Every structure is written in structure tokens, then in C-alpha cells.
XYZ file of C-alpha atoms in Angstrom:
692
model
C 108.986 109.514 106.364
C 108.265 110.669 109.643
C 110.454 112.761 112.014
C 111.181 111.902 115.675
C 112.723 113.804 118.990
C 116.355 112.338 120.399
C 117.050 112.863 123.869
C 120.372 112.288 125.341
C 121.531 113.566 128.909
C 125.229 112.065 131.064
C 124.568 113.199 134.687
C 127.173 113.854 136.518
C 129.090 114.698 139.777
C 128.753 118.682 139.996
C 131.178 119.759 137.114
C 133.473 123.057 138.036
C 131.723 126.400 136.651
C 133.277 127.733 134.101
C 133.350 124.029 132.043
C 129.735 123.459 131.649
C 128.767 125.615 128.964
C 131.613 125.260 126.649
C 131.354 121.258 127.436
C 127.914 120.932 126.386
C 128.772 123.293 123.552
C 131.191 120.319 122.535
C 128.910 117.540 123.234
C 126.508 119.665 120.914
C 129.017 119.664 118.446
C 129.849 115.365 118.527
C 126.633 115.050 118.455
C 126.182 116.727 115.126
C 128.752 115.011 113.601
C 127.843 111.952 114.730
C 124.529 112.520 112.786
C 126.267 113.562 109.969
C 128.665 110.568 109.879
C 126.034 108.450 110.126
C 123.951 109.978 107.384
C 121.033 111.074 109.835
C 119.144 113.877 109.324
C 117.824 116.112 111.613
C 116.533 120.293 112.029
C 119.076 120.868 115.243
C 119.932 120.291 118.248
C 119.071 121.997 121.670
C 121.183 121.383 124.666
C 119.921 122.229 128.770
C 123.304 121.725 131.365
C 123.666 122.232 134.333
C 126.614 121.120 137.375
C 125.158 118.061 137.263
C 124.226 117.137 133.988
C 124.962 117.800 130.506
C 121.710 117.255 127.426
C 121.595 117.169 124.070
C 118.176 116.735 122.391
C 118.319 115.973 118.470
C 114.649 117.812 116.837
C 112.856 116.957 113.521
C 115.659 113.707 113.137
C 114.866 110.949 110.412
C 113.162 107.940 110.684
C 116.073 106.165 109.244
C 119.277 106.504 107.652
C 119.502 107.945 103.720
C 120.312 105.394 101.544
C 123.727 105.055 100.524
C 125.328 104.319 96.603
C 128.272 105.152 95.019
C 130.478 103.783 91.982
C 134.349 102.397 93.656
C 137.081 102.303 91.127
C 139.805 100.251 92.133
C 142.851 99.001 90.171
C 143.342 99.210 86.424
C 142.345 95.472 84.606
C 145.740 94.045 83.798
C 146.497 94.227 87.684
C 142.967 92.695 88.817
C 143.574 89.982 86.264
C 146.226 87.883 85.602
C 147.093 86.990 82.062
C 144.624 83.953 82.215
C 141.916 85.817 82.939
C 141.657 84.794 86.908
C 141.454 86.976 89.682
C 144.178 88.405 91.164
C 144.880 88.930 95.189
C 144.982 92.627 94.249
C 140.895 92.443 92.787
C 140.010 89.967 95.740
C 140.690 92.210 98.179
C 139.180 95.417 96.433
C 135.840 93.244 96.211
C 136.304 92.903 99.442
C 136.930 95.786 101.154
C 133.703 96.907 98.932
C 131.343 94.262 101.139
C 131.206 92.819 97.703
C 132.541 89.850 95.818
C 134.370 89.479 92.963
C 131.784 88.727 90.864
C 130.068 91.807 91.364
C 132.855 93.415 89.257
C 132.939 95.081 85.928
C 135.374 97.254 83.719
C 135.345 100.721 82.261
C 137.947 102.432 80.174
C 139.317 105.818 81.863
C 142.064 107.976 80.029
C 142.523 104.736 77.448
C 142.939 102.076 80.019
C 140.366 99.767 81.895
C 139.560 99.682 85.731
C 137.918 97.190 88.459
C 134.497 98.857 89.027
C 131.820 97.989 91.665
C 128.592 99.532 92.283
C 128.056 99.647 96.071
C 124.224 100.157 97.651
C 123.859 100.044 101.179
C 119.407 100.799 102.257
C 119.765 103.254 105.163
C 119.446 101.821 108.707
C 116.595 102.441 111.179
C 118.039 105.273 113.594
C 116.648 103.630 116.483
C 119.801 101.291 115.497
C 122.536 103.655 114.601
C 121.760 105.655 117.447
C 123.422 102.894 119.682
C 126.927 103.423 119.491
C 126.151 107.831 119.795
C 127.734 107.151 123.417
C 130.872 107.467 121.377
C 130.421 110.774 121.773
C 130.989 110.341 125.307
C 135.244 109.313 124.687
C 136.298 111.894 122.256
C 134.768 115.471 124.562
C 138.187 116.593 126.556
C 138.621 118.706 128.793
C 140.869 121.589 130.745
C 140.734 118.903 133.537
C 139.998 115.340 133.999
C 139.564 112.210 136.670
C 139.112 108.903 136.885
C 137.073 107.064 138.738
C 136.531 103.732 140.469
C 138.597 101.336 138.580
C 138.072 102.154 134.927
C 140.484 103.583 132.646
C 137.572 106.379 131.391
C 138.413 109.675 132.117
C 135.576 112.137 132.394
C 135.266 115.824 133.552
C 133.567 114.294 136.503
C 132.523 110.932 137.977
C 129.216 110.013 134.954
C 126.291 108.820 137.162
C 122.951 108.190 134.919
C 122.267 108.205 131.458
C 118.750 109.168 129.325
C 118.069 107.893 126.109
C 114.832 108.994 124.184
C 113.765 108.005 120.843
C 110.054 109.897 121.270
C 109.089 107.830 124.451
C 110.974 105.069 123.690
C 114.051 104.045 125.530
C 117.066 103.541 124.207
C 119.675 100.602 126.220
C 122.655 102.580 125.423
C 125.828 101.521 127.767
C 129.094 103.331 128.693
C 131.295 101.449 130.967
C 129.399 99.721 134.158
C 125.838 102.393 132.885
C 122.980 101.359 130.323
C 120.285 104.434 130.093
C 116.952 104.585 130.833
C 114.873 107.078 130.497
C 115.050 108.067 134.685
C 116.569 111.203 135.743
C 117.208 112.681 138.669
C 115.868 116.066 139.860
C 117.728 118.605 142.959
C 119.825 116.332 145.227
C 118.264 118.104 148.029
C 114.806 119.675 146.840
C 113.925 116.751 143.714
C 113.237 113.209 143.081
C 115.858 111.388 142.210
C 113.987 108.942 140.485
C 112.836 111.246 137.639
C 110.539 109.739 135.332
C 110.872 111.257 131.447
C 107.814 110.166 129.537
C 108.836 111.393 126.177
C 112.056 113.534 125.084
C 109.960 116.740 124.509
C 108.501 115.916 128.339
C 112.647 117.045 129.644
C 111.977 120.882 130.933
C 108.938 120.097 132.200
C 109.622 117.029 133.864
C 112.539 118.316 135.724
C 111.411 121.839 136.508
C 109.082 119.953 138.931
C 111.525 118.724 140.243
C 113.456 121.900 141.095
C 115.823 121.794 139.094
C 115.857 124.468 135.461
C 117.752 122.569 132.839
C 118.034 125.751 130.137
C 121.623 127.912 131.289
C 120.051 131.292 129.808
C 116.531 130.965 131.664
C 118.394 130.622 135.111
C 120.785 133.118 134.155
C 117.476 135.780 132.808
C 115.933 133.911 136.318
C 118.145 135.680 138.132
C 118.730 138.566 136.628
C 115.308 139.069 137.757
C 116.196 139.000 140.681
C 118.845 140.887 141.298
C 116.996 143.992 139.473
C 114.072 143.624 141.547
C 115.870 143.074 145.043
C 118.141 146.148 143.717
C 114.748 147.938 142.960
C 112.938 147.335 146.136
C 115.934 148.282 148.391
C 117.411 151.133 146.210
C 120.358 149.579 145.743
C 122.886 149.014 143.086
C 124.281 146.434 142.584
C 126.310 145.454 139.175
C 126.045 142.390 137.593
C 129.571 141.534 136.654
C 128.537 138.956 133.437
C 131.409 136.491 134.215
C 130.066 136.246 137.849
C 126.644 135.673 136.821
C 127.230 132.888 134.356
C 129.534 131.533 136.821
C 126.768 131.882 139.305
C 124.538 130.755 136.894
C 125.959 127.086 136.258
C 126.757 126.922 140.109
C 123.328 126.414 140.499
C 120.187 124.088 139.594
C 117.496 126.043 140.619
C 118.245 129.773 141.940
C 117.189 131.945 144.459
C 118.751 135.338 145.372
C 118.978 137.057 148.633
C 120.512 139.678 150.263
C 123.098 139.199 153.470
C 125.368 141.859 155.618
C 128.510 142.382 157.269
C 129.848 144.592 159.690
C 130.053 147.934 159.093
C 133.655 148.074 160.172
C 134.808 146.371 157.978
C 133.945 149.004 155.815
C 137.551 150.670 156.711
C 138.765 148.087 153.944
C 139.915 149.261 150.721
C 137.105 148.364 148.208
C 139.294 145.659 146.479
C 139.170 143.849 149.612
C 136.070 143.601 149.762
C 135.137 143.448 146.064
C 137.396 140.474 145.966
C 136.362 139.131 149.050
C 132.242 138.457 147.954
C 133.453 138.206 144.021
C 135.843 135.882 143.785
C 136.246 134.042 146.485
C 132.401 133.402 147.698
C 130.556 134.663 144.124
C 128.664 137.185 145.988
C 127.628 140.540 143.951
C 128.877 143.541 146.176
C 125.856 145.967 146.346
C 125.930 150.074 146.743
C 123.871 152.871 147.707
C 122.417 155.403 144.910
C 125.677 157.596 145.463
C 127.985 154.552 143.824
C 129.578 153.245 147.586
C 129.988 150.206 148.738
C 126.967 148.686 151.767
C 127.395 146.192 154.754
C 125.774 144.005 152.386
C 125.864 141.266 149.760
C 123.648 139.229 146.945
C 124.269 135.971 147.152
C 122.382 133.143 144.749
C 121.164 129.365 146.664
C 120.441 126.478 144.733
C 117.745 125.597 146.712
C 113.850 127.218 146.748
C 113.243 130.232 149.571
C 113.012 127.933 152.606
C 115.141 128.181 155.446
C 116.492 131.181 153.619
C 117.140 132.891 157.313
C 119.748 129.973 157.867
C 121.387 130.041 154.739
C 121.741 134.084 154.959
C 123.437 133.527 157.975
C 125.502 130.670 156.841
C 126.625 132.788 154.110
C 127.636 135.950 156.547
C 129.286 133.386 158.854
C 132.120 132.606 156.225
C 132.169 136.081 154.696
C 133.117 137.248 157.953
C 135.857 135.290 158.488
C 136.875 136.042 155.387
C 137.023 140.283 155.615
C 138.615 139.606 159.355
C 141.245 137.909 157.848
C 141.768 141.282 155.509
C 141.506 143.340 158.376
C 144.123 141.806 160.126
C 146.136 141.677 157.459
C 145.977 145.531 156.444
C 146.999 146.692 160.026
C 149.294 144.586 160.275
C 151.157 145.833 157.013
C 150.556 148.906 158.124
C 152.516 148.490 161.015
C 155.754 148.447 158.419
C 157.399 150.313 156.007
C 158.302 150.216 151.878
C 161.664 149.157 152.943
C 160.762 146.466 155.261
C 158.908 144.418 152.496
C 161.690 145.594 149.740
C 165.035 143.866 151.672
C 162.603 140.376 151.470
C 162.701 140.219 147.856
C 166.884 139.374 147.814
C 165.073 136.433 150.132
C 162.561 135.784 147.579
C 163.549 133.466 144.258
C 161.943 134.104 141.182
C 163.261 131.432 139.061
C 165.787 129.272 140.656
C 168.344 129.499 137.304
C 167.396 133.276 137.207
C 168.338 134.485 140.662
C 165.492 136.413 143.027
C 162.685 138.803 142.540
C 165.302 141.572 143.587
C 166.921 141.081 141.187
C 164.327 140.684 138.206
C 163.807 144.000 139.592
C 166.978 145.301 139.315
C 166.999 144.311 135.761
C 163.809 145.721 134.305
C 164.793 149.212 136.262
C 167.826 148.552 133.389
C 165.382 148.146 130.585
C 163.091 151.196 132.290
C 166.359 153.367 132.174
C 167.046 152.550 128.159
C 163.148 152.961 127.045
C 163.127 155.474 128.745
C 165.459 157.582 127.056
C 164.287 155.866 123.986
C 160.914 157.312 124.406
C 161.272 160.686 125.576
C 159.402 162.079 122.926
C 156.540 159.803 123.661
C 156.591 159.602 127.083
C 157.772 163.091 127.060
C 156.210 162.980 131.075
C 158.414 160.493 132.461
C 160.670 161.411 135.081
C 164.041 159.730 135.443
C 163.644 159.702 139.208
C 160.278 158.120 139.073
C 161.632 155.810 136.700
C 164.553 154.690 139.178
C 161.979 155.009 142.058
C 159.546 152.397 140.571
C 162.465 149.810 139.233
C 163.561 150.001 143.109
C 160.380 149.162 144.629
C 157.480 147.875 142.191
C 157.086 144.382 143.694
C 157.128 144.839 146.976
C 153.682 144.483 147.390
C 154.512 141.055 146.697
C 155.850 140.182 150.102
C 152.475 142.196 152.232
C 150.356 140.024 154.219
C 147.237 141.456 152.453
C 148.639 140.316 148.599
C 149.945 136.913 150.400
C 146.156 136.265 151.397
C 144.144 138.333 148.555
C 147.420 136.705 145.384
C 144.296 138.997 142.819
C 145.269 142.199 144.794
C 148.461 142.145 143.465
C 149.340 145.795 142.504
C 146.539 147.053 143.057
C 146.927 146.765 147.065
C 150.414 147.902 145.837
C 149.380 151.372 144.573
C 146.790 151.993 147.652
C 150.237 151.173 150.042
C 152.526 152.870 147.690
C 150.531 156.429 148.314
C 149.851 155.928 151.942
C 153.448 155.673 152.661
C 153.780 158.704 150.694
C 155.591 157.607 146.898
C 154.493 159.333 143.887
C 151.194 158.620 142.178
C 152.803 158.290 138.859
C 155.123 156.027 140.849
C 152.137 153.991 142.940
C 150.445 154.124 139.331
C 153.090 152.155 137.852
C 153.103 149.824 140.677
C 149.096 148.874 139.685
C 149.785 148.757 136.071
C 152.878 147.026 135.331
C 151.301 143.669 134.955
C 148.861 144.927 132.288
C 147.730 143.588 130.312
C 146.952 140.859 132.419
C 144.714 138.741 129.637
C 144.863 138.439 126.405
C 142.315 140.987 125.477
C 142.838 142.953 129.039
C 143.027 146.745 129.724
C 146.333 148.431 128.805
C 148.135 150.727 131.151
C 147.106 154.542 130.335
C 149.877 156.263 132.357
C 153.052 156.977 130.955
C 155.134 155.369 133.845
C 152.883 152.218 133.956
C 153.608 151.559 130.283
C 156.788 151.865 130.417
C 157.105 149.230 133.340
C 154.459 147.218 132.121
C 157.114 146.468 129.055
C 159.892 146.515 130.893
C 159.059 143.790 133.217
C 157.264 141.300 130.415
C 160.436 141.755 128.513
C 162.763 141.054 131.350
C 160.494 137.635 131.818
C 161.346 137.449 128.422
C 164.447 137.396 128.211
C 164.825 136.075 131.081
C 163.447 132.256 130.241
C 164.754 132.468 126.911
C 168.056 132.921 128.122
C 168.234 129.782 129.406
C 166.823 128.163 127.046
C 163.026 127.851 128.709
C 161.477 128.687 125.252
C 157.763 127.900 124.581
C 157.476 125.215 122.442
C 154.174 123.518 121.605
C 151.048 123.752 123.611
C 153.630 123.740 126.395
C 154.199 127.727 128.017
C 154.353 126.676 131.980
C 155.619 130.798 132.414
C 152.502 132.890 129.928
C 155.438 134.342 127.861
C 153.198 133.999 125.002
C 151.057 135.956 126.618
C 153.400 138.593 127.846
C 155.152 139.341 124.691
C 151.404 139.771 123.332
C 151.615 142.310 125.813
C 154.718 143.879 125.004
C 153.163 143.915 121.260
C 149.872 145.410 122.146
C 151.098 148.206 124.034
C 154.042 148.676 121.653
C 151.328 148.844 118.384
C 148.323 151.157 121.131
C 151.525 153.858 122.054
C 153.064 153.558 118.486
C 156.578 152.951 120.500
C 158.849 152.302 118.186
C 161.477 148.877 119.326
C 163.648 147.233 116.849
C 163.931 143.667 117.620
C 167.307 143.257 116.534
C 169.829 146.373 117.328
C 167.554 147.656 120.670
C 167.354 143.455 121.492
C 170.868 143.004 121.137
C 171.516 146.641 122.766
C 170.085 145.059 126.120
C 171.166 141.701 125.872
C 174.543 143.574 126.587
C 174.328 145.935 129.162
C 171.703 144.827 130.634
C 172.585 140.682 130.444
C 176.010 141.134 130.116
C 175.962 138.925 127.257
C 178.707 139.702 124.999
C 179.374 136.726 122.768
C 178.612 136.813 118.991
C 177.130 133.959 118.601
C 175.026 133.727 121.537
C 173.505 137.319 121.214
C 172.482 136.427 117.235
C 171.515 133.052 119.093
C 168.760 135.042 121.318
C 168.283 138.154 118.985
C 166.893 135.784 115.970
C 164.477 133.591 118.669
C 163.292 136.393 120.229
C 162.035 138.282 117.128
C 160.594 135.254 115.545
C 158.895 134.681 118.778
C 157.509 138.477 118.379
C 156.757 137.188 114.604
C 155.199 134.984 116.203
C 151.766 136.956 118.323
C 152.509 139.448 115.470
C 150.804 137.102 113.049
C 148.007 136.807 115.199
C 146.971 140.354 115.598
C 147.571 140.414 112.065
C 145.082 137.610 111.179
C 142.738 139.019 113.906
C 142.642 142.227 111.885
C 141.998 140.425 108.624
C 145.353 140.723 106.496
C 145.564 138.243 104.094
C 147.476 135.395 105.627
C 150.710 135.680 102.415
C 151.149 139.262 102.760
C 151.620 138.910 106.601
C 153.463 136.222 106.130
C 156.036 138.828 103.479
C 155.598 141.948 106.013
C 157.217 139.732 109.252
C 160.186 138.488 106.366
C 160.959 141.732 105.933
C 164.480 143.973 106.783
C 162.569 145.389 109.610
C 162.809 144.913 112.781
C 160.339 147.158 114.623
C 156.230 145.633 114.938
C 155.230 149.662 113.673
C 156.809 149.429 110.630
C 155.716 145.524 109.936
C 152.401 146.571 111.077
C 152.269 149.671 108.720
C 153.499 147.608 105.281
C 150.760 145.433 105.545
C 147.836 147.952 105.797
C 150.276 149.213 102.619
C 150.331 145.740 101.334
C 146.700 145.201 101.216
C 145.080 148.396 100.559
C 147.429 148.096 97.490
C 146.220 144.208 96.438
C 142.975 145.918 95.213
C 144.093 147.581 92.633
C 144.587 145.896 88.854
C 148.409 146.767 88.898
C 148.859 145.047 92.274
C 150.299 141.736 89.933
C 152.495 143.706 87.781
C 154.475 145.530 90.248
C 155.263 142.584 92.600
C 156.125 140.762 89.539
C 158.358 142.911 88.654
C 159.899 143.393 92.419
C 159.996 139.701 92.309
C 162.306 139.609 89.700
C 164.499 141.452 90.968
C 164.439 139.791 94.294
C 165.232 136.419 93.222
C 168.588 138.240 91.662
C 169.524 140.357 94.419
C 169.782 136.774 96.187
C 171.918 135.696 92.885
C 173.965 138.590 94.111
C 174.322 137.716 97.833
C 175.135 134.444 96.580
C 177.643 135.501 94.379
C 178.543 137.984 97.088
C 178.253 141.665 94.412
C 175.447 142.813 96.422
C 178.197 145.825 97.426
C 179.710 145.787 95.021
C 180.697 149.446 93.806
C 178.857 150.976 91.023
C 180.834 151.801 87.519
C 178.931 153.945 85.782
C 181.610 154.337 83.350
C 180.350 151.447 82.297
C 176.754 150.970 81.716
C 175.832 150.252 78.458
C 172.144 151.421 77.643
C 169.850 154.578 78.707
C 167.487 151.921 80.469
C 170.400 150.728 82.536
C 171.312 154.557 83.734
C 167.754 155.309 84.061
C 166.940 152.412 86.462
C 170.723 153.224 88.630
C 169.591 156.703 88.752
C 166.360 155.676 90.168
C 167.778 153.634 92.444
C 169.978 156.117 93.733
C 167.091 157.789 94.029
C 164.785 155.851 96.872
C 164.970 157.433 100.392
C 163.389 154.893 102.354
C 161.514 155.819 105.658
C 159.019 155.223 108.588
C 156.802 156.327 105.885
C 155.739 152.968 104.020
C 153.042 154.460 102.639
C 155.848 156.496 100.320
C 157.640 154.145 100.511
C 155.646 151.901 98.637
C 154.510 155.120 95.945
C 158.392 155.427 95.561
C 158.732 151.430 94.098
C 155.585 151.284 92.484
C 156.486 154.251 90.576
C 159.800 152.084 89.935
C 157.830 149.479 87.451
C 158.132 150.812 84.208
C 161.781 151.379 84.680
C 162.529 147.948 85.831
C 160.342 146.230 82.999
C 162.512 148.738 80.287
C 165.468 147.497 82.228
C 164.393 143.377 81.857
C 163.665 144.171 78.426
C 166.540 146.288 77.253
C 169.758 144.128 78.464
C 170.833 140.614 79.620
C 171.807 140.977 83.418
C 174.526 138.140 83.369
C 176.240 139.396 80.493
C 179.499 138.224 79.011
C 181.985 140.818 80.788
C 182.143 140.210 85.153
C 182.121 144.345 85.525
C 179.131 144.700 83.813
C 177.064 142.153 85.648
C 178.398 143.190 88.644
C 176.968 146.532 87.909
C 173.659 145.245 87.377
C 173.296 143.227 90.124
C 174.504 145.599 91.906
C 172.200 148.233 91.124
C 169.634 144.967 91.492
C 170.469 144.888 95.365
C 169.858 148.148 95.615
C 166.213 148.112 94.623
C 165.715 144.583 96.467
C 166.872 145.722 99.888
C 164.820 148.780 99.519
C 161.494 146.497 98.743
C 162.218 144.159 101.372
C 162.103 147.075 104.202
C 158.312 146.599 102.745
C 157.883 142.819 102.763
C 159.233 139.808 101.208
C 156.925 140.107 98.254
C 158.181 136.546 96.747
C 155.740 135.087 99.440
C 152.200 136.827 98.437
C 150.211 135.190 96.165
C 149.176 137.292 92.580
C 147.624 134.865 91.150
């Protein structure tokens, strides 16, 4: 069977850079699924992408589908035929659904009863015919942002203007909306021809390269890197090649040419962060340093084009950057004329959320939480000074009112630290102002200073509690206030720094003292909801750490409300699950947990044990062992103590009937088992662990 090459290009208006790579990878996956679902064998699928095109090329494509054959089983004979042997509607419908007729039916016996069967055989169709439907993958693609165009109901990331579909050198006239695929692509918007003939599927890269389009993403990226390194080497510059910026620039251009631009030296008086943000975040430029690591009044940009008229391009970019830096210069100088108190006073007039209150009120609550946690964590955060906690709580968001942060929102916290130091605040306070935002992403950097850790947790905890308190609890994918990310940040900081926090007692205390909630039903409702929300975040972390899903589920249902203890318990149980004795141990524990639940149902879990009513040595032994249990924060020790009970538990069940006729004896035994069940639950609800 001969093999073919299939090329499929979707030509669009410029796609936002951050979506290009994911979009073409999605297209590849959908095409692969289409081919597999349609029984078309292929070797591999290549991807090509620029801002104006998403392309796949299928290599080693089979000439036709593989033949299809199956034996289809239908209804029982007694249902397929009536008493007179006529075919029923059930049999006729079954045959019709399989593309056959009742004449094709035969019977076979299955487990003592005859059933209807049909042999279905379908020869494979030609690849060219099947590929007519490959355009269906366009409708299946999804994007973070999509748009309509013209009068079409279709939504796509950007309007589609052309398609190329080639099977070797044969045009496949696929249709989508008002478009019909051809062998004509488009070159660079300004430098290339707007009608580029692709002679065959394997000529794609070369044909577009002649028209100033480099279709391979990683080839463009490597070329940009090479150009940057060459300019740096020739001029003795240091240019940090930020991976995210490099990827973005790669997806902005089709034909990259790097060049150096400059700006007035006076702007070097601005904080480095303002300069870098202006260049990197706003203009997509790489900043330039000298060999000593000091910023130079230079930038490196990448144009979408060749080296012709580069001076004009350079001047245009310099003009745009200068305007941005001039804004920064103005706002920094304007901010210097004010005091922290000036900015702080304005926070009272800024609403954090209409149902929650102002930013100043949020800061006051955060300060109270920080005072509570500073006392709780005084051992781990010994460097934290109470005066610094108080002062940080008063001012830690003052920079949101500054002109520079209003103009450059990415610098919140960063400029707060710089301004705080300039205004004479303690270094620890200034650092905490910057670090309280951390982490700013799922895998983002965590705060390093002790005061920064304290306020990073306190500020996020206030946000989560405040929104839960007005019933703005995330559901499904809806999380407009980023509460999941903030809670994950709290969990990461607690784990990284081994900071204990009880999501029952500590939360209830904070709800009462900081939020003034006294209604017991409301307290329990909020505490339960918050604990479950935290458990969901911890579950994701346990999954990332390779903890078995059933063990993770078990420890999340333990009596402990401290994530450190749950994390430790998961590690202990994960390791123990490799032991030969684990199954026997859990079977003994689970029997106790089930009876412990029965004791709660009968309300005898806290019954006073009457030792004089013990009837066997094994009963005495189990009671003494239960009394000897000392559950601590050491999960390994807890496990070892409970594991050692396994033979004692087994002997007890071998020699005693728990539900004895004598009520006192029954209550005694249920009470003993409840003691042990409560100890087991400090580790996990092991009933949830699969021992098969």
C-alpha cells in the first residue's frame, strides 16, 4: 500500500501570541484523532505555526482506510421472531442500524439462549474521500477567547481567510463557511506575495521561506536567539533571554530580525523595575546590561521583517519607548512629593468589594489575622517583631494609590518596597509589602522573609474568608476572585515552612475575633466550607507528589484539620502500602472503624468503661493497649503504635462477640473500639484505601 503526505493550513488574521503554540498543538491532536477514528494509518503529524497560520502535515498516510469487519450481536431469538417465525420490528431495526437486512441474520447460542448475529464487512474508502471531512476539526477547537466575524455563527480565535489542503500534489477542495481549500497560501503580509503556490505537501516550508515566512516555530525561536547572542557578543552586552518573552516574540513575527535601540540616559534614574517593565512587559523588548550587570540605555527588539529600512524601524520603536518612560519619570517624581500617610488615607475611599468594604478595612482585618498568626507561630517566625506586624498591617497596600502603580500595575508590591524604604520604613516591613503578593502563580516564587510569609498568608486568608462570608464560593470553573489560586498559595507556604494551622479551631477563632461571627450554625457552615476548599487544594498537591488517589482521599477525611499532619500521614501510608502486612493491618483497622461508627450511632462512643465486666483476657489486653495509645504530631509513630495493635485486635475479634446480650458488656466493647477508632482517624479514614 502506497503512502502519502497530507498538508492542511488554516490561514487567519493575526492570532494573539500566547495562544499560537497551544492552538496548533490542539489542531494536531484533533487531526490525529480524526485519522484514528476513521481508520487511516499514518506515521506522524508535524506542526507549523505563525501568527497568521496554523498548519499540520501528516506523513506516511495510508492510501485508504483499513477494512472494517465485526460480528454484531442483536436481540435474543425470542424477541427477534414472533411465534410464527416472522421478523419483529426489533430484528428489522437491528439489521437496518447495521446497514444490513434481515436476510443477513443468523443465530448463535450464548449461555443457553439463541441470539441474533450479523457479520458486518466494509471495505476501506480512499484517504482522499475521507479527508473531505477533516475540516470538522475546526469546529472542535476551543480557545480562551473567540470571536464571530461577518454574519457567521461560528466562533474562532480569529477570522479564517484561506485554507490549503494538499494530498501530495493533489488539491482537496475542502469547504468551510464560504471558503474552499486550494494550493494557494499567503506570504509575509508586507514582504511576500499574497498568492504563494504550494506545489506539493512537502514543498510547504521552502515555498513560504521564499516569501519571508519561517513556518517552523522552533526554527524562528532559534534564529532569534542566535541574533540576540550575536548582537550581545559583538557589543560586549549582557542580554538575559527570558524564556516567556522569547516565546511571545517568536509567535509575534513570521520573519524575525533583531536590532538594538537606545533611549535617553536620564531615564536610568528610574528604578530598574520600571525600565524593565516598560521594555519587557509593555513593548516586548529585551533589556540590555553591561558586563558588570548594570542596565544600559539600550534595548533589543525583534521586527517582523528583514533588515531593510531598519533605521526607520529603530526610530519608531525608540519613540514609543521614550513616551512610556516619560510617563514613568513623571509618576515617580510626582509620588516623591507625597508621604505614605497621603496614600494610606486614600485607601479608605477605595472599595475592595461592594459587599466586603474598603481596602483599608481589608488591611485592618489582615492586620488582626497577622497578629493572631504571629503569636501562634512565634517559634517558627522568631524574627518577626510585633511592631513590624502592626506597621505592615497599616500600610502594606499603600502603593496601590501611587501614580506609578496606577500606570504600571505589574509593579504593585515592587514599588511599594522601594517607596517604603525611601520613606524610612523598616526593611522587614518594606520586604513584606513586596512579598505579601507571593506566590503570584501556581508554581510562583514563595516569600522568603518571615514577615513576608506572615502577611502573604494573612492577606490571602482574609480574601478567602471574606468572599466565603458573602457566599461567593467558587463553583465549577468559575473563580472570578482567584480564591483557588490564593488558597493554593496559603497551602504551599504552610507546607514549605512547616507552619501549623488548624482549619477548624484556628478558623473558628479568627471568624469570631476578626469577623465578629458568633452564630454557631454560621460558624460551622463557614468552617466546614473553608476546610473542604482547602482539602481540594491539598488533594491536588498530593496528586502532584505521586500519592495514591485512595490514600489521598483517606487522609483528607481524617480527624486532623492541619494540612501538615495530613501530608505527613499520606507519606507514612504511602510507604506502608508497600509492606506485606499492610492489607492485614487495614482490615483490622477498618473493622474497628465500622464498629466505631456503630458506637456513634448508638451514642455509646464515650461510655465509661467498666473493667469489672470484662469477660476475657483478650478484652483486657485490647483495653490496656487502647489506653496506652499516645497520638501525637508524629504520624510515623502513630502508625507504628496502631500497627502493633493488629494481633491484639485480631485476637479480640476471635474471642469476643461485640454485640453481647448483656448491654453493659456490649457498651464496654464498643467503647474500647471507639477509643481505637478515634486514634486511627488521626491518620486517615482507612476504609477509603483500596487493599485489593
